[in-house]
Structures are given as C-alpha cells and as structure tokens.
Amino acid sequence: MKVAIIGTGYVGLTTAVVLATLNHDVTAVDTDKGKLGLLHAGKVPIHEPGIQNLFDKVRHTICFTPDVAEAVPEAELILITVGTPLKNGGANTRFVKQAALEVAQVCHPDRHYTLAIKSTVPTGTNRHVAKIIEKVFAARGVRGNVSVASNPEFLQEGLALQGSFYPDRIVVGADCEEAVNTLRCLYQPILEQTFDSPSSLPRPAGYQPPPMVTTDPNSAEMLKYAANTFLALKISFINEIAGLCEKVSADVTEVARGIGLDSRIGPRFLNAGVGWGGSCYPKDTAALLGVAAQSEYAMPITEAARTVNFRQRGRIVEKLQDALITLKGKTIGILGLAFKPNTDDIREAPALYIIRQLIKEGANIRAHDPVAIQNARHALNGFPVVFTNNVCELTHKADALVLITDWEEYQNMDLKALAKRMNTPFLIDGRNVYTPQEAEAAGFHYIGIGRSSDRVRSYAFDKSEL
Ligand code: UDX
C-alpha cells in the first residue's frame, strides 16, 4: 500500500521502518532539514535498539522528503505522527491540525484517502480534523474524499520494534467502513502474523495474533489516554505502598510479587522506584486532566497518581539527606540519566530533577549513563555536573551512589570494588535492582525503595507462629 507518513519523530520513524519491512511503499515527510539530512545519509536520529539495523535494510525503499505534495497525492493512506507537546496543561494539537490542513491542500479531489492520526490527541480531535479538511476542500472549491480515523500507537521506547511487530492489539476508531478496511489491509501481515520475522526480532514464544479493536474516533482517542493513565497509576500505587512498607518494616518487592500473581492484577508495572518519566505519562495524565477540567469533571485518582509520582523523586533526596545528615559539600554519584533503560530520552527524567535538587542543597554531582549523557549535558546546561563514561569514576571518595535508571549494565556491577573506593559507601537503589543482602555483603549501606532497614526476609511463614 502507498503510505505517506507525516512526522519522522520516534513514532513516525519506527512506523516507517516497520511498514517498509512489511513491503509497504512509504514516503515520510519532515520539515526538520537536519533530521532529513541524517536519514538521507543512512543514520537513524533516535536511539532505539535494533532500528538502525532494520533501517539499513529498508532505507532505500523509503522516500524522505520535506514536501507534503511529494508524499500525499498518490498515497492511499496518510498517517499523522507529529508531536503533541504539553501546553497550558493540555496536549497541543497545533501540529496535527497543521499537518491535516497541508494534506487537504494537496489531495486529488477525485480520489479517496484515509487519514489516520497516530499522535496522542484529546478526545474530539479526529472529528475536528475532519472539519478542517472539509473547510480546505470548500476553500479549494472541490468536494474531496478523505476519511479520518484514529489509530493510536502504544509503543514503548526501548521496545518499539517488538511492540510494532508483535502488538497486544491494534486500535482503529473511525466513523466509516472504508477507513477501517484500509487500516485492516495495512496491518494485515501483523494481524495475521504472516510476515517473515526479521532475524533480530523473532516472534516471541506463545505470541498469538493480535485483535483489531474497532470503535468510534472519540473512544479510540480516550482509550489511549486511559491506557497510559492506568499504567501510570499502577506504578504510582506500588510506589505509595512502598512508602508505607518503609514505615511498617515490609518489603515492597515481596508485596508486588505476591499481588502480581493474582491474574486480575498481573505482575507487570509493579516495580517500585523513582517514579515514571518520559514523554508520555507525565504529558498524557496532564492532558487527560485538562480534558476533564474542560468538562468540569473531577479526576482525583489521576491527580493522585501524579502527586505520588512527583513526590517519589523528592524521596530520593530525603533518603540522601537522612543518610548523609547534610548534602552540602558531599559527592554523589548518579547511575542513569535516561528516564528508562535502552533510550537516550531524558524528557521528564527523574534523574534531572534529583540532580538539580541535590545541587541546590550544595552537593557535588558526578553522573553516568550509557547513552544519554549528551542529551543530559544539554538539559543541565549551567549546572555543575561532572559527566563520566566510567562507572568507577563515580565512586572515587564519593559519599553516596544513587541508581536511578535500571540499565542492564548496572545490574551486575562489582559492588565490592565500588564500595571500597567510596568515602561513605551508601547505595540508594532507586530501582531495587540489588537485594539488601548482596549490597551489604559487598560493603554498602543499602537503602532501597519500600524496603525498611530492619527488613523482612523472604521465607515461608512458620505456621506454628500464627
Ligand atoms: C509508555 C507506554 O508504555 C506506551 O504504551 C505508550 O505508547 C507511551 O508511553 P514509555 O513512556 O516508552 O511508554 O515507557 P514505559 O516502559 O511505559 O515506562 C514509563 C516510565 O515508568 C519509565 O520511567 C519507567 O522507568 C517507569 N516504570 C515502569 C516504573 O517506574 N515501574 C514499572 O514497573 C514500570
């Protein structure tokens, strides 16, 4: 199928590469000349495991252009994948509307197109975009024939290719059958799992072909916000429980394991830690509250999920203060700057907030990250942070080590060697990567999340004690 993709950000570029791998004929549009230059030179401008490899295989089949008029007229399907940054507590849909307007200006009046919005947008945006397109056609004096559909994406950074080839579901919200059929046709290889899996991305064992959820546009748009908000509040819930565990000498990792085995709850997204960051949960929960406010509807659960989340970052600073008495003049090593592993994305990264707070309190900061240093350096411009590519350098005469991002390379560190180099070997484990026992055996004073110092051990209850 001939597909035009408007916007080559994280979602747009991943979608372009995946659709080209499925043998669709893709033209991708972006106004950012720098990004287009990199793409033309064969370089992927985002950090995402596996994407460069796949891009190398298909890039000669994808046309990258700054010109909507080159991509749209001959396409059957147009995917809008531009950003919707946060503005005044809501998602700014300006770029989505602008893209729709430009598309409508260059569509052939006598051809049918499906225009699907993949960007995360507030409820009602699809229908609003349909009106914008009608207006452009009216101004052009043509009838035009564009079906607008919502096709939200659920990609997780770091797992974007996996999530594209083997999704849990595909969601299409449309008022007309033609749009549903076009998108069903686009995703057929994925819906039926008939494509040859790329060698680097084998089909997960037991994976079943995903359902396609078809609904109306407003419900599809709401579904995306609801999914992200639910995951955000699941994490906030376990973080709230973690705080209480610390008070009552319980271990949140044990609690999470036990409740996660209840199939109604499920084990995923129950890792207590420094809280969520990134480009989605902070923005989408805020945007959902913005939609609610416009409807004069209170959403106390969503509000609380945000409150708990942002409090969690402050808890790290408090833990350091408790351990070190004062932060003034203390040297603190930070492990991890990206908001999560396998990405260089530092948007709303808890590490940035924590670093700024610690510097405010007079601490000296050294920071490490496998890939996000460049972005963090830019975001922390003006803050006196010493960046290093060597974990060992964080610990030389340091007063505390703080693990913020659970990168794989932090999971098997030589704790003994690190502790030895430190002035006071405190390990604040913001992701509960290590057990208190192993960290203490290596010489660290261990402080995790939701694990009290006189913690409970994981052993079966002796029934005679009951
Ligand atoms: C999320 C959604 O998962 C995805 O479906 C949507 O399309 C975009 O938003 P993403 O932001 O890439 O994806 O990251 P995700 O893996 O969901 O993690 C978000 C944040 O939650 C990270 O900061 C992560 O560290 C944190 N997290 C996740 C926890 O603190 N505990 C957990 O158990 C899981």
PDB file of N, CA, C and O in Angstrom, residues 15 28 41 43 102 120 143 157 233 254 267 280 291 293 361 367 382 423 436:
ATOM      1  N   THR A  15       7.377   3.657  12.681  1.00  0.00           N
ATOM      2  CA  THR A  15       6.285   3.189  11.815  1.00  0.00           C
ATOM      3  C   THR A  15       6.775   3.059  10.374  1.00  0.00           C
ATOM      4  O   THR A  15       6.476   2.069   9.687  1.00  0.00           O
ATOM      5  N   ALA A  28       8.023   9.404   3.767  1.00  0.00           N
ATOM      6  CA  ALA A  28       7.946  10.048   5.077  1.00  0.00           C
ATOM      7  C   ALA A  28       8.324  11.518   4.951  1.00  0.00           C
ATOM      8  O   ALA A  28       9.292  11.866   4.281  1.00  0.00           O
ATOM      9  N   ALA A  41      21.524  10.266   4.846  1.00  0.00           N
ATOM     10  CA  ALA A  41      22.891   9.726   4.983  1.00  0.00           C
ATOM     11  C   ALA A  41      22.869   8.329   5.607  1.00  0.00           C
ATOM     12  O   ALA A  41      23.921   7.751   5.883  1.00  0.00           O
ATOM     13  N   LYS A  43      21.534   7.495   8.615  1.00  0.00           N
ATOM     14  CA  LYS A  43      21.669   7.474  10.080  1.00  0.00           C
ATOM     15  C   LYS A  43      20.324   7.698  10.749  1.00  0.00           C
ATOM     16  O   LYS A  43      19.609   8.653  10.429  1.00  0.00           O
ATOM     17  N   GLU A 102      -2.357  20.868   5.562  1.00  0.00           N
ATOM     18  CA  GLU A 102      -1.431  20.769   4.418  1.00  0.00           C
ATOM     19  C   GLU A 102      -1.770  19.564   3.544  1.00  0.00           C
ATOM     20  O   GLU A 102      -1.676  19.633   2.314  1.00  0.00           O
ATOM     21  N   THR A 120      -0.930  11.073  19.920  1.00  0.00           N
ATOM     22  CA  THR A 120      -1.856  11.010  21.052  1.00  0.00           C
ATOM     23  C   THR A 120      -2.560  12.353  21.188  1.00  0.00           C
ATOM     24  O   THR A 120      -1.917  13.375  21.436  1.00  0.00           O
ATOM     25  N   ARG A 143     -14.906  18.846  -3.825  1.00  0.00           N
ATOM     26  CA  ARG A 143     -15.635  18.056  -2.817  1.00  0.00           C
ATOM     27  C   ARG A 143     -14.672  17.266  -1.940  1.00  0.00           C
ATOM     28  O   ARG A 143     -14.773  17.231  -0.743  1.00  0.00           O
ATOM     29  N   GLU A 157       9.226   3.077  24.394  1.00  0.00           N
ATOM     30  CA  GLU A 157      10.606   3.345  23.993  1.00  0.00           C
ATOM     31  C   GLU A 157      11.490   2.206  24.490  1.00  0.00           C
ATOM     32  O   GLU A 157      11.267   1.656  25.563  1.00  0.00           O
ATOM     33  N   LEU A 233      -0.887   4.982  36.946  1.00  0.00           N
ATOM     34  CA  LEU A 233      -1.396   4.885  38.317  1.00  0.00           C
ATOM     35  C   LEU A 233      -1.080   3.530  38.945  1.00  0.00           C
ATOM     36  O   LEU A 233      -0.930   3.427  40.164  1.00  0.00           O
ATOM     37  N   GLU A 254       8.446  -7.900  47.809  1.00  0.00           N
ATOM     38  CA  GLU A 254       7.712  -9.107  48.204  1.00  0.00           C
ATOM     39  C   GLU A 254       6.207  -8.892  48.013  1.00  0.00           C
ATOM     40  O   GLU A 254       5.493  -9.773  47.536  1.00  0.00           O
ATOM     41  N   PRO A 267       1.633  -9.152  37.036  1.00  0.00           N
ATOM     42  CA  PRO A 267       2.924  -8.785  37.632  1.00  0.00           C
ATOM     43  C   PRO A 267       3.606  -7.559  37.035  1.00  0.00           C
ATOM     44  O   PRO A 267       4.525  -7.016  37.626  1.00  0.00           O
ATOM     45  N   CYS A 280       5.475  10.444  27.751  1.00  0.00           N
ATOM     46  CA  CYS A 280       4.053  10.062  27.687  1.00  0.00           C
ATOM     47  C   CYS A 280       3.281  10.215  28.993  1.00  0.00           C
ATOM     48  O   CYS A 280       2.329  10.987  29.053  1.00  0.00           O
ATOM     49  N   VAL A 291      -8.586  17.695  29.715  1.00  0.00           N
ATOM     50  CA  VAL A 291      -9.866  17.360  29.063  1.00  0.00           C
ATOM     51  C   VAL A 291     -10.972  17.338  30.124  1.00  0.00           C
ATOM     52  O   VAL A 291     -12.075  17.866  29.921  1.00  0.00           O
ATOM     53  N   ALA A 293     -11.034  18.896  33.011  1.00  0.00           N
ATOM     54  CA  ALA A 293     -11.317  20.251  33.516  1.00  0.00           C
ATOM     55  C   ALA A 293     -12.256  20.990  32.571  1.00  0.00           C
ATOM     56  O   ALA A 293     -13.185  21.672  33.002  1.00  0.00           O
ATOM     57  N   GLU A 361      21.078  21.827  47.103  1.00  0.00           N
ATOM     58  CA  GLU A 361      21.418  21.568  48.514  1.00  0.00           C
ATOM     59  C   GLU A 361      22.930  21.590  48.747  1.00  0.00           C
ATOM     60  O   GLU A 361      23.403  21.265  49.828  1.00  0.00           O
ATOM     61  N   ALA A 367      27.923  12.106  37.159  1.00  0.00           N
ATOM     62  CA  ALA A 367      26.818  11.329  36.574  1.00  0.00           C
ATOM     63  C   ALA A 367      27.288  10.457  35.417  1.00  0.00           C
ATOM     64  O   ALA A 367      28.155  10.852  34.635  1.00  0.00           O
ATOM     65  N   GLY A 382      24.534  24.722  32.599  1.00  0.00           N
ATOM     66  CA  GLY A 382      24.574  25.705  33.689  1.00  0.00           C
ATOM     67  C   GLY A 382      24.666  25.051  35.059  1.00  0.00           C
ATOM     68  O   GLY A 382      24.981  25.703  36.041  1.00  0.00           O
ATOM     69  N   ASN A 423      34.025   7.130  50.122  1.00  0.00           N
ATOM     70  CA  ASN A 423      34.242   7.733  51.418  1.00  0.00           C
ATOM     71  C   ASN A 423      33.250   7.122  52.416  1.00  0.00           C
ATOM     72  O   ASN A 423      33.646   6.578  53.444  1.00  0.00           O
ATOM     73  N   PRO A 436      19.121  -6.122  49.486  1.00  0.00           N
ATOM     74  CA  PRO A 436      19.879  -5.523  50.587  1.00  0.00           C
ATOM     75  C   PRO A 436      21.021  -6.445  51.007  1.00  0.00           C
ATOM     76  O   PRO A 436      22.133  -5.962  51.278  1.00  0.00           O
TER      77      PRO A 436
END
